[in-house]
């Protein structure tokens, strides 16, 4: 009976170690996701700023740039590009649309 309790105790400790390791991995992945989201936001702000500079310099209108982005989105969807990339472009086009309103 003691042998089976010892085996059970070892199995429980092993499970605790596995769960602990998985929790650390999950925490690390969440932090990586947060950094990537911040990076995406920074890139979107940089692009939007660039587009506004073009618009202010009368190189291109925001509506024209948004139209180009929408065309790029359409092609990206047809080519089966990653959903995250398409979502990023949509967010960017949306930011330009918000500024026109």
PDB file of N, CA and C in Angstrom:
ATOM      1  N   UNK A   1       0.818  -1.199   0.000  1.00  0.00           N
ATOM      2  CA  UNK A   1       0.000   0.000   0.000  1.00  0.00           C
ATOM      3  C   UNK A   1       0.862   1.264   0.000  1.00  0.00           C
ATOM      4  N   UNK A   2       1.949   1.222   0.788  1.00  0.00           N
ATOM      5  CA  UNK A   2       2.839   2.376   0.827  1.00  0.00           C
ATOM      6  C   UNK A   2       3.497   2.634  -0.521  1.00  0.00           C
ATOM      7  N   UNK A   3       3.809   1.565  -1.246  1.00  0.00           N
ATOM      8  CA  UNK A   3       4.428   1.709  -2.564  1.00  0.00           C
ATOM      9  C   UNK A   3       3.475   2.408  -3.523  1.00  0.00           C
ATOM     10  N   UNK A   4       2.199   2.052  -3.469  1.00  0.00           N
ATOM     11  CA  UNK A   4       1.235   2.688  -4.361  1.00  0.00           C
ATOM     12  C   UNK A   4       1.009   4.146  -3.972  1.00  0.00           C
ATOM     13  N   UNK A   5       1.066   4.444  -2.673  1.00  0.00           N
ATOM     14  CA  UNK A   5       0.939   5.843  -2.237  1.00  0.00           C
ATOM     15  C   UNK A   5       2.155   6.651  -2.668  1.00  0.00           C
ATOM     16  N   UNK A   6       3.322   6.046  -2.566  1.00  0.00           N
ATOM     17  CA  UNK A   6       4.533   6.730  -3.009  1.00  0.00           C
ATOM     18  C   UNK A   6       4.487   7.000  -4.515  1.00  0.00           C
ATOM     19  N   UNK A   7       4.035   6.019  -5.264  1.00  0.00           N
ATOM     20  CA  UNK A   7       3.905   6.178  -6.715  1.00  0.00           C
ATOM     21  C   UNK A   7       2.900   7.268  -7.045  1.00  0.00           C
ATOM     22  N   UNK A   8       1.789   7.258  -6.352  1.00  0.00           N
ATOM     23  CA  UNK A   8       0.762   8.280  -6.559  1.00  0.00           C
ATOM     24  C   UNK A   8       1.298   9.663  -6.211  1.00  0.00           C
ATOM     25  N   UNK A   9       2.036   9.750  -5.114  1.00  0.00           N
ATOM     26  CA  UNK A   9       2.611  11.028  -4.699  1.00  0.00           C
ATOM     27  C   UNK A   9       3.607  11.528  -5.751  1.00  0.00           C
ATOM     28  N   UNK A  10       4.414  10.634  -6.291  1.00  0.00           N
ATOM     29  CA  UNK A  10       5.372  11.015  -7.332  1.00  0.00           C
ATOM     30  C   UNK A  10       4.647  11.503  -8.585  1.00  0.00           C
ATOM     31  N   UNK A  11       3.588  10.800  -8.944  1.00  0.00           N
ATOM     32  CA  UNK A  11       2.815  11.200 -10.120  1.00  0.00           C
ATOM     33  C   UNK A  11       2.178  12.570  -9.907  1.00  0.00           C
ATOM     34  N   UNK A  12       1.685  12.804  -8.704  1.00  0.00           N
ATOM     35  CA  UNK A  12       1.075  14.107  -8.392  1.00  0.00           C
ATOM     36  C   UNK A  12       2.132  15.218  -8.477  1.00  0.00           C
ATOM     37  N   UNK A  13       3.315  14.981  -7.928  1.00  0.00           N
ATOM     38  CA  UNK A  13       4.389  15.975  -7.990  1.00  0.00           C
ATOM     39  C   UNK A  13       4.809  16.237  -9.437  1.00  0.00           C
ATOM     40  N   UNK A  14       4.853  15.179 -10.222  1.00  0.00           N
ATOM     41  CA  UNK A  14       5.186  15.338 -11.639  1.00  0.00           C
ATOM     42  C   UNK A  14       4.131  16.186 -12.341  1.00  0.00           C
ATOM     43  N   UNK A  15       2.868  15.934 -12.042  1.00  0.00           N
ATOM     44  CA  UNK A  15       1.793  16.738 -12.631  1.00  0.00           C
ATOM     45  C   UNK A  15       1.887  18.196 -12.220  1.00  0.00           C
ATOM     46  N   UNK A  16       2.203  18.443 -10.956  1.00  0.00           N
ATOM     47  CA  UNK A  16       2.352  19.814 -10.465  1.00  0.00           C
ATOM     48  C   UNK A  16       3.496  20.511 -11.208  1.00  0.00           C
ATOM     49  N   UNK A  17       4.592  19.811 -11.423  1.00  0.00           N
ATOM     50  CA  UNK A  17       5.723  20.383 -12.149  1.00  0.00           C
ATOM     51  C   UNK A  17       5.345  20.691 -13.592  1.00  0.00           C
ATOM     52  N   UNK A  18       4.606  19.783 -14.217  1.00  0.00           N
ATOM     53  CA  UNK A  18       4.178  19.996 -15.598  1.00  0.00           C
ATOM     54  C   UNK A  18       3.255  21.208 -15.695  1.00  0.00           C
ATOM     55  N   UNK A  19       2.288  21.288 -14.798  1.00  0.00           N
ATOM     56  CA  UNK A  19       1.351  22.417 -14.799  1.00  0.00           C
ATOM     57  C   UNK A  19       2.094  23.716 -14.536  1.00  0.00           C
ATOM     58  N   UNK A  20       3.035  23.688 -13.623  1.00  0.00           N
ATOM     59  CA  UNK A  20       3.820  24.878 -13.315  1.00  0.00           C
ATOM     60  C   UNK A  20       4.611  25.337 -14.540  1.00  0.00           C
ATOM     61  N   UNK A  21       5.227  24.393 -15.226  1.00  0.00           N
ATOM     62  CA  UNK A  21       5.987  24.723 -16.435  1.00  0.00           C
ATOM     63  C   UNK A  21       5.068  25.286 -17.514  1.00  0.00           C
ATOM     64  N   UNK A  22       3.880  24.694 -17.650  1.00  0.00           N
ATOM     65  CA  UNK A  22       2.929  25.180 -18.650  1.00  0.00           C
ATOM     66  C   UNK A  22       2.435  26.580 -18.303  1.00  0.00           C
ATOM     67  N   UNK A  23       2.226  26.855 -17.040  1.00  0.00           N
ATOM     68  CA  UNK A  23       1.803  28.197 -16.627  1.00  0.00           C
ATOM     69  C   UNK A  23       2.879  29.221 -16.971  1.00  0.00           C
ATOM     70  N   UNK A  24       4.143  28.855 -16.757  1.00  0.00           N
ATOM     71  CA  UNK A  24       5.246  29.757 -17.115  1.00  0.00           C
ATOM     72  C   UNK A  24       5.270  29.987 -18.619  1.00  0.00           C
ATOM     73  N   UNK A  25       5.071  28.910 -19.388  1.00  0.00           N
ATOM     74  CA  UNK A  25       5.049  29.045 -20.844  1.00  0.00           C
ATOM     75  C   UNK A  25       3.901  29.942 -21.294  1.00  0.00           C
ATOM     76  N   UNK A  26       2.734  29.760 -20.700  1.00  0.00           N
ATOM     77  CA  UNK A  26       1.563  30.572 -21.049  1.00  0.00           C
ATOM     78  C   UNK A  26       1.816  32.033 -20.713  1.00  0.00           C
ATOM     79  N   UNK A  27       2.397  32.278 -19.559  1.00  0.00           N
ATOM     80  CA  UNK A  27       2.708  33.655 -19.151  1.00  0.00           C
ATOM     81  C   UNK A  27       3.691  34.281 -20.139  1.00  0.00           C
ATOM     82  N   UNK A  28       4.694  33.525 -20.538  1.00  0.00           N
ATOM     83  CA  UNK A  28       5.672  34.011 -21.507  1.00  0.00           C
ATOM     84  C   UNK A  28       5.020  34.298 -22.855  1.00  0.00           C
ATOM     85  N   UNK A  29       4.147  33.409 -23.300  1.00  0.00           N
ATOM     86  CA  UNK A  29       3.453  33.616 -24.573  1.00  0.00           C
ATOM     87  C   UNK A  29       2.539  34.835 -24.528  1.00  0.00           C
ATOM     88  N   UNK A  30       1.866  35.034 -23.406  1.00  0.00           N
ATOM     89  CA  UNK A  30       1.007  36.217 -23.272  1.00  0.00           C
ATOM     90  C   UNK A  30       1.832  37.493 -23.358  1.00  0.00           C
ATOM     91  N   UNK A  31       3.003  37.482 -22.749  1.00  0.00           N
ATOM     92  CA  UNK A  31       3.879  38.654 -22.799  1.00  0.00           C
ATOM     93  C   UNK A  31       4.366  38.896 -24.224  1.00  0.00           C
ATOM     94  N   UNK A  32       4.706  37.838 -24.932  1.00  0.00           N
ATOM     95  CA  UNK A  32       5.122  37.971 -26.327  1.00  0.00           C
ATOM     96  C   UNK A  32       3.987  38.538 -27.180  1.00  0.00           C
ATOM     97  N   UNK A  33       2.781  38.067 -26.952  1.00  0.00           N
ATOM     98  CA  UNK A  33       1.609  38.576 -27.678  1.00  0.00           C
ATOM     99  C   UNK A  33       1.399  40.054 -27.399  1.00  0.00           C
ATOM    100  N   UNK A  34       1.546  40.434 -26.131  1.00  0.00           N
ATOM    101  CA  UNK A  34       1.378  41.838 -25.765  1.00  0.00           C
ATOM    102  C   UNK A  34       2.405  42.706 -26.490  1.00  0.00           C
ATOM    103  N   UNK A  35       3.652  42.236 -26.535  1.00  0.00           N
ATOM    104  CA  UNK A  35       4.703  43.004 -27.222  1.00  0.00           C
ATOM    105  C   UNK A  35       4.424  43.097 -28.720  1.00  0.00           C
ATOM    106  N   UNK A  36       3.949  42.005 -29.312  1.00  0.00           N
ATOM    107  CA  UNK A  36       3.616  42.033 -30.735  1.00  0.00           C
ATOM    108  C   UNK A  36       2.463  42.985 -31.025  1.00  0.00           C
ATOM    109  N   UNK A  37       1.456  42.996 -30.155  1.00  0.00           N
ATOM    110  CA  UNK A  37       0.335  43.913 -30.335  1.00  0.00           C
ATOM    111  C   UNK A  37       0.806  45.357 -30.237  1.00  0.00           C
ATOM    112  N   UNK A  38       1.684  45.640 -29.279  1.00  0.00           N
ATOM    113  CA  UNK A  38       2.225  46.996 -29.158  1.00  0.00           C
ATOM    114  C   UNK A  38       3.040  47.361 -30.394  1.00  0.00           C
ATOM    115  N   UNK A  39       3.783  46.399 -30.899  1.00  0.00           N
ATOM    116  CA  UNK A  39       4.578  46.625 -32.106  1.00  0.00           C
ATOM    117  C   UNK A  39       3.671  46.919 -33.299  1.00  0.00           C
ATOM    118  N   UNK A  40       2.604  46.127 -33.449  1.00  0.00           N
ATOM    119  CA  UNK A  40       1.628  46.368 -34.522  1.00  0.00           C
ATOM    120  C   UNK A  40       1.017  47.754 -34.409  1.00  0.00           C
ATOM    121  N   UNK A  41       0.670  48.152 -33.192  1.00  0.00           N
ATOM    122  CA  UNK A  41       0.085  49.473 -32.991  1.00  0.00           C
ATOM    123  C   UNK A  41       1.081  50.564 -33.357  1.00  0.00           C
ATOM    124  N   UNK A  42       2.344  50.375 -32.993  1.00  0.00           N
ATOM    125  CA  UNK A  42       3.365  51.374 -33.323  1.00  0.00           C
ATOM    126  C   UNK A  42       3.540  51.489 -34.833  1.00  0.00           C
ATOM    127  N   UNK A  43       3.532  50.348 -35.518  1.00  0.00           N
ATOM    128  CA  UNK A  43       3.657  50.370 -36.978  1.00  0.00           C
ATOM    129  C   UNK A  43       2.447  51.060 -37.599  1.00  0.00           C
ATOM    130  N   UNK A  44       1.266  50.775 -37.089  1.00  0.00           N
ATOM    131  CA  UNK A  44       0.047  51.405 -37.624  1.00  0.00           C
ATOM    132  C   UNK A  44       0.101  52.914 -37.443  1.00  0.00           C
ATOM    133  N   UNK A  45       0.555  53.356 -36.287  1.00  0.00           N
ATOM    134  CA  UNK A  45       0.668  54.804 -36.038  1.00  0.00           C
ATOM    135  C   UNK A  45       1.686  55.415 -36.989  1.00  0.00           C
ATOM    136  N   UNK A  46       2.816  54.733 -37.197  1.00  0.00           N
ATOM    137  CA  UNK A  46       3.837  55.262 -38.107  1.00  0.00           C
ATOM    138  C   UNK A  46       3.302  55.372 -39.532  1.00  0.00           C
ATOM    139  N   UNK A  47       2.616  54.321 -39.993  1.00  0.00           N
ATOM    140  CA  UNK A  47       2.034  54.360 -41.334  1.00  0.00           C
ATOM    141  C   UNK A  47       1.003  55.471 -41.443  1.00  0.00           C
ATOM    142  N   UNK A  48       0.129  55.558 -40.461  1.00  0.00           N
ATOM    143  CA  UNK A  48      -0.917  56.581 -40.494  1.00  0.00           C
ATOM    144  C   UNK A  48      -0.307  57.977 -40.523  1.00  0.00           C
ATOM    145  N   UNK A  49       0.726  58.169 -39.717  1.00  0.00           N
ATOM    146  CA  UNK A  49       1.415  59.467 -39.709  1.00  0.00           C
ATOM    147  C   UNK A  49       2.002  59.756 -41.080  1.00  0.00           C
ATOM    148  N   UNK A  50       2.631  58.759 -41.668  1.00  0.00           N
ATOM    149  CA  UNK A  50       3.207  58.909 -43.002  1.00  0.00           C
ATOM    150  C   UNK A  50       2.136  59.294 -44.018  1.00  0.00           C
ATOM    151  N   UNK A  51       0.991  58.612 -43.949  1.00  0.00           N
ATOM    152  CA  UNK A  51      -0.088  58.920 -44.884  1.00  0.00           C
ATOM    153  C   UNK A  51      -0.610  60.341 -44.678  1.00  0.00           C
ATOM    154  N   UNK A  52      -0.670  60.781 -43.428  1.00  0.00           N
ATOM    155  CA  UNK A  52      -1.114  62.145 -43.163  1.00  0.00           C
ATOM    156  C   UNK A  52      -0.105  63.163 -43.677  1.00  0.00           C
ATOM    157  N   UNK A  53       1.176  62.841 -43.592  1.00  0.00           N
ATOM    158  CA  UNK A  53       2.200  63.739 -44.140  1.00  0.00           C
ATOM    159  C   UNK A  53       2.029  63.840 -45.652  1.00  0.00           C
ATOM    160  N   UNK A  54       1.781  62.704 -46.298  1.00  0.00           N
ATOM    161  CA  UNK A  54       1.527  62.742 -47.737  1.00  0.00           C
ATOM    162  C   UNK A  54       0.304  63.592 -48.060  1.00  0.00           C
ATOM    163  N   UNK A  55      -0.729  63.423 -47.251  1.00  0.00           N
ATOM    164  CA  UNK A  55      -1.956  64.178 -47.467  1.00  0.00           C
ATOM    165  C   UNK A  55      -1.724  65.670 -47.234  1.00  0.00           C
ATOM    166  N   UNK A  56      -1.013  65.998 -46.163  1.00  0.00           N
ATOM    167  CA  UNK A  56      -0.749  67.409 -45.848  1.00  0.00           C
ATOM    168  C   UNK A  56       0.122  68.047 -46.920  1.00  0.00           C
ATOM    169  N   UNK A  57       1.029  67.251 -47.494  1.00  0.00           N
ATOM    170  CA  UNK A  57       1.890  67.763 -48.558  1.00  0.00           C
ATOM    171  C   UNK A  57       1.216  67.727 -49.917  1.00  0.00           C
ATOM    172  N   UNK A  58      -0.044  67.354 -49.918  1.00  0.00           N
ATOM    173  CA  UNK A  58      -0.852  67.263 -51.132  1.00  0.00           C
ATOM    174  C   UNK A  58      -0.255  66.301 -52.167  1.00  0.00           C
ATOM    175  N   UNK A  59       0.451  65.280 -51.675  1.00  0.00           N
ATOM    176  CA  UNK A  59       0.988  64.246 -52.553  1.00  0.00           C
ATOM    177  C   UNK A  59      -0.127  63.262 -52.901  1.00  0.00           C
ATOM    178  N   UNK A  60      -0.939  62.935 -51.903  1.00  0.00           N
ATOM    179  CA  UNK A  60      -2.072  62.030 -52.107  1.00  0.00           C
ATOM    180  C   UNK A  60      -3.120  62.340 -51.053  1.00  0.00           C
ATOM    181  N   UNK A  61      -4.379  62.124 -51.402  1.00  0.00           N
ATOM    182  CA  UNK A  61      -5.474  62.322 -50.454  1.00  0.00           C
ATOM    183  C   UNK A  61      -5.639  61.068 -49.611  1.00  0.00           C
ATOM    184  N   UNK A  62      -6.116  61.235 -48.380  1.00  0.00           N
ATOM    185  CA  UNK A  62      -6.351  60.085 -47.512  1.00  0.00           C
ATOM    186  C   UNK A  62      -7.331  59.103 -48.155  1.00  0.00           C
ATOM    187  N   UNK A  63      -8.324  59.634 -48.859  1.00  0.00           N
ATOM    188  CA  UNK A  63      -9.296  58.743 -49.507  1.00  0.00           C
ATOM    189  C   UNK A  63      -8.634  57.899 -50.592  1.00  0.00           C
ATOM    190  N   UNK A  64      -7.665  58.482 -51.297  1.00  0.00           N
ATOM    191  CA  UNK A  64      -6.943  57.720 -52.320  1.00  0.00           C
ATOM    192  C   UNK A  64      -6.090  56.633 -51.682  1.00  0.00           C
ATOM    193  N   UNK A  65      -5.409  56.989 -50.588  1.00  0.00           N
ATOM    194  CA  UNK A  65      -4.568  56.024 -49.887  1.00  0.00           C
ATOM    195  C   UNK A  65      -5.428  54.892 -49.332  1.00  0.00           C
ATOM    196  N   UNK A  66      -6.580  55.248 -48.762  1.00  0.00           N
ATOM    197  CA  UNK A  66      -7.486  54.226 -48.231  1.00  0.00           C
ATOM    198  C   UNK A  66      -7.966  53.310 -49.357  1.00  0.00           C
ATOM    199  N   UNK A  67      -8.227  53.886 -50.517  1.00  0.00           N
ATOM    200  CA  UNK A  67      -8.635  53.092 -51.671  1.00  0.00           C
ATOM    201  C   UNK A  67      -7.545  52.114 -52.096  1.00  0.00           C
ATOM    202  N   UNK A  68      -6.310  52.572 -52.093  1.00  0.00           N
ATOM    203  CA  UNK A  68      -5.185  51.695 -52.427  1.00  0.00           C
ATOM    204  C   UNK A  68      -5.072  50.571 -51.406  1.00  0.00           C
ATOM    205  N   UNK A  69      -5.200  50.916 -50.126  1.00  0.00           N
ATOM    206  CA  UNK A  69      -5.139  49.890 -49.082  1.00  0.00           C
ATOM    207  C   UNK A  69      -6.255  48.861 -49.253  1.00  0.00           C
ATOM    208  N   UNK A  70      -7.447  49.332 -49.566  1.00  0.00           N
ATOM    209  CA  UNK A  70      -8.566  48.401 -49.771  1.00  0.00           C
ATOM    210  C   UNK A  70      -8.302  47.473 -50.957  1.00  0.00           C
ATOM    211  N   UNK A  71      -7.668  47.997 -51.999  1.00  0.00           N
ATOM    212  CA  UNK A  71      -7.311  47.155 -53.150  1.00  0.00           C
ATOM    213  C   UNK A  71      -6.262  46.117 -52.735  1.00  0.00           C
ATOM    214  N   UNK A  72      -5.278  46.540 -51.951  1.00  0.00           N
ATOM    215  CA  UNK A  72      -4.249  45.616 -51.453  1.00  0.00           C
ATOM    216  C   UNK A  72      -4.894  44.535 -50.584  1.00  0.00           C
ATOM    217  N   UNK A  73      -5.858  44.925 -49.759  1.00  0.00           N
ATOM    218  CA  UNK A  73      -6.572  43.964 -48.898  1.00  0.00           C
ATOM    219  C   UNK A  73      -7.293  42.925 -49.758  1.00  0.00           C
ATOM    220  N   UNK A  74      -7.951  43.396 -50.808  1.00  0.00           N
ATOM    221  CA  UNK A  74      -8.684  42.495 -51.697  1.00  0.00           C
ATOM    222  C   UNK A  74      -7.738  41.472 -52.327  1.00  0.00           C
ATOM    223  N   UNK A  75      -6.595  41.928 -52.806  1.00  0.00           N
ATOM    224  CA  UNK A  75      -5.608  41.023 -53.404  1.00  0.00           C
ATOM    225  C   UNK A  75      -5.055  40.065 -52.360  1.00  0.00           C
ATOM    226  N   UNK A  76      -4.769  40.567 -51.161  1.00  0.00           N
ATOM    227  CA  UNK A  76      -4.238  39.730 -50.084  1.00  0.00           C
ATOM    228  C   UNK A  76      -5.220  38.623 -49.724  1.00  0.00           C
ATOM    229  N   UNK A  77      -6.506  38.954 -49.702  1.00  0.00           N
ATOM    230  CA  UNK A  77      -7.527  37.940 -49.411  1.00  0.00           C
ATOM    231  C   UNK A  77      -7.567  36.887 -50.513  1.00  0.00           C
ATOM    232  N   UNK A  78      -7.490  37.337 -51.773  1.00  0.00           N
ATOM    233  CA  UNK A  78      -7.527  36.403 -52.901  1.00  0.00           C
ATOM    234  C   UNK A  78      -6.314  35.476 -52.894  1.00  0.00           C
ATOM    235  N   UNK A  79      -5.172  35.997 -52.438  1.00  0.00           N
ATOM    236  CA  UNK A  79      -3.946  35.198 -52.412  1.00  0.00           C
ATOM    237  C   UNK A  79      -3.829  34.354 -51.149  1.00  0.00           C
ATOM    238  N   UNK A  80      -4.798  34.489 -50.252  1.00  0.00           N
ATOM    239  CA  UNK A  80      -4.779  33.686 -49.032  1.00  0.00           C
ATOM    240  C   UNK A  80      -3.694  34.101 -48.049  1.00  0.00           C
ATOM    241  N   UNK A  81      -3.410  35.374 -47.981  1.00  0.00           N
ATOM    242  CA  UNK A  81      -2.396  35.870 -47.038  1.00  0.00           C
ATOM    243  C   UNK A  81      -2.869  35.647 -45.604  1.00  0.00           C
ATOM    244  N   UNK A  82      -1.950  35.698 -44.643  1.00  0.00           N
ATOM    245  CA  UNK A  82      -2.323  35.453 -43.239  1.00  0.00           C
ATOM    246  C   UNK A  82      -3.397  36.434 -42.750  1.00  0.00           C
ATOM    247  N   UNK A  83      -4.369  35.921 -41.997  1.00  0.00           N
ATOM    248  CA  UNK A  83      -5.455  36.770 -41.492  1.00  0.00           C
ATOM    249  C   UNK A  83      -4.949  37.952 -40.658  1.00  0.00           C
ATOM    250  N   UNK A  84      -3.834  37.754 -39.934  1.00  0.00           N
ATOM    251  CA  UNK A  84      -3.296  38.843 -39.110  1.00  0.00           C
ATOM    252  C   UNK A  84      -2.842  40.009 -39.991  1.00  0.00           C
ATOM    253  N   UNK A  85      -2.251  39.686 -41.136  1.00  0.00           N
ATOM    254  CA  UNK A  85      -1.790  40.727 -42.056  1.00  0.00           C
ATOM    255  C   UNK A  85      -2.970  41.492 -42.648  1.00  0.00           C
ATOM    256  N   UNK A  86      -3.984  40.753 -43.016  1.00  0.00           N
ATOM    257  CA  UNK A  86      -5.181  41.388 -43.579  1.00  0.00           C
ATOM    258  C   UNK A  86      -5.864  42.251 -42.528  1.00  0.00           C
ATOM    259  N   UNK A  87      -5.943  41.736 -41.299  1.00  0.00           N
ATOM    260  CA  UNK A  87      -6.540  42.502 -40.200  1.00  0.00           C
ATOM    261  C   UNK A  87      -5.762  43.796 -39.968  1.00  0.00           C
ATOM    262  N   UNK A  88      -4.426  43.717 -40.025  1.00  0.00           N
ATOM    263  CA  UNK A  88      -3.590  44.905 -39.851  1.00  0.00           C
ATOM    264  C   UNK A  88      -3.901  45.946 -40.923  1.00  0.00           C
ATOM    265  N   UNK A  89      -3.975  45.503 -42.173  1.00  0.00           N
ATOM    266  CA  UNK A  89      -4.281  46.434 -43.259  1.00  0.00           C
ATOM    267  C   UNK A  89      -5.673  47.039 -43.102  1.00  0.00           C
ATOM    268  N   UNK A  90      -6.640  46.220 -42.674  1.00  0.00           N
ATOM    269  CA  UNK A  90      -7.997  46.739 -42.445  1.00  0.00           C
ATOM    270  C   UNK A  90      -7.998  47.794 -41.344  1.00  0.00           C
ATOM    271  N   UNK A  91      -7.267  47.526 -40.275  1.00  0.00           N
ATOM    272  CA  UNK A  91      -7.174  48.497 -39.176  1.00  0.00           C
ATOM    273  C   UNK A  91      -6.564  49.805 -39.676  1.00  0.00           C
ATOM    274  N   UNK A  92      -5.542  49.674 -40.492  1.00  0.00           N
ATOM    275  CA  UNK A  92      -4.875  50.851 -41.044  1.00  0.00           C
ATOM    276  C   UNK A  92      -5.828  51.647 -41.936  1.00  0.00           C
ATOM    277  N   UNK A  93      -6.542  50.955 -42.808  1.00  0.00           N
ATOM    278  CA  UNK A  93      -7.521  51.629 -43.679  1.00  0.00           C
ATOM    279  C   UNK A  93      -8.621  52.253 -42.834  1.00  0.00           C
ATOM    280  N   UNK A  94      -9.011  51.562 -41.764  1.00  0.00           N
ATOM    281  CA  UNK A  94     -10.035  52.097 -40.867  1.00  0.00           C
ATOM    282  C   UNK A  94      -9.584  53.367 -40.165  1.00  0.00           C
ATOM    283  N   UNK A  95      -8.313  53.415 -39.799  1.00  0.00           N
ATOM    284  CA  UNK A  95      -7.786  54.617 -39.151  1.00  0.00           C
ATOM    285  C   UNK A  95      -7.835  55.810 -40.109  1.00  0.00           C
ATOM    286  N   UNK A  96      -7.577  55.563 -41.369  1.00  0.00           N
ATOM    287  CA  UNK A  96      -7.652  56.646 -42.350  1.00  0.00           C
ATOM    288  C   UNK A  96      -9.092  57.074 -42.558  1.00  0.00           C
ATOM    289  N   UNK A  97     -10.007  56.110 -42.578  1.00  0.00           N
ATOM    290  CA  UNK A  97     -11.420  56.430 -42.760  1.00  0.00           C
ATOM    291  C   UNK A  97     -11.941  57.246 -41.583  1.00  0.00           C
ATOM    292  N   UNK A  98     -11.487  56.911 -40.363  1.00  0.00           N
ATOM    293  CA  UNK A  98     -11.918  57.644 -39.180  1.00  0.00           C
ATOM    294  C   UNK A  98     -11.477  59.094 -39.238  1.00  0.00           C
ATOM    295  N   UNK A  99     -10.272  59.302 -39.778  1.00  0.00           N
ATOM    296  CA  UNK A  99      -9.727  60.665 -39.847  1.00  0.00           C
ATOM    297  C   UNK A  99     -10.433  61.508 -40.901  1.00  0.00           C
ATOM    298  N   UNK A 100     -11.023  60.860 -41.890  1.00  0.00           N
ATOM    299  CA  UNK A 100     -11.746  61.618 -42.922  1.00  0.00           C
ATOM    300  C   UNK A 100     -13.091  62.093 -42.407  1.00  0.00           C
ATOM    301  N   UNK A 101     -13.652  61.374 -41.440  1.00  0.00           N
ATOM    302  CA  UNK A 101     -14.994  61.693 -40.958  1.00  0.00           C
ATOM    303  C   UNK A 101     -15.016  62.946 -40.111  1.00  0.00           C
TER     304      UNK A 101
END
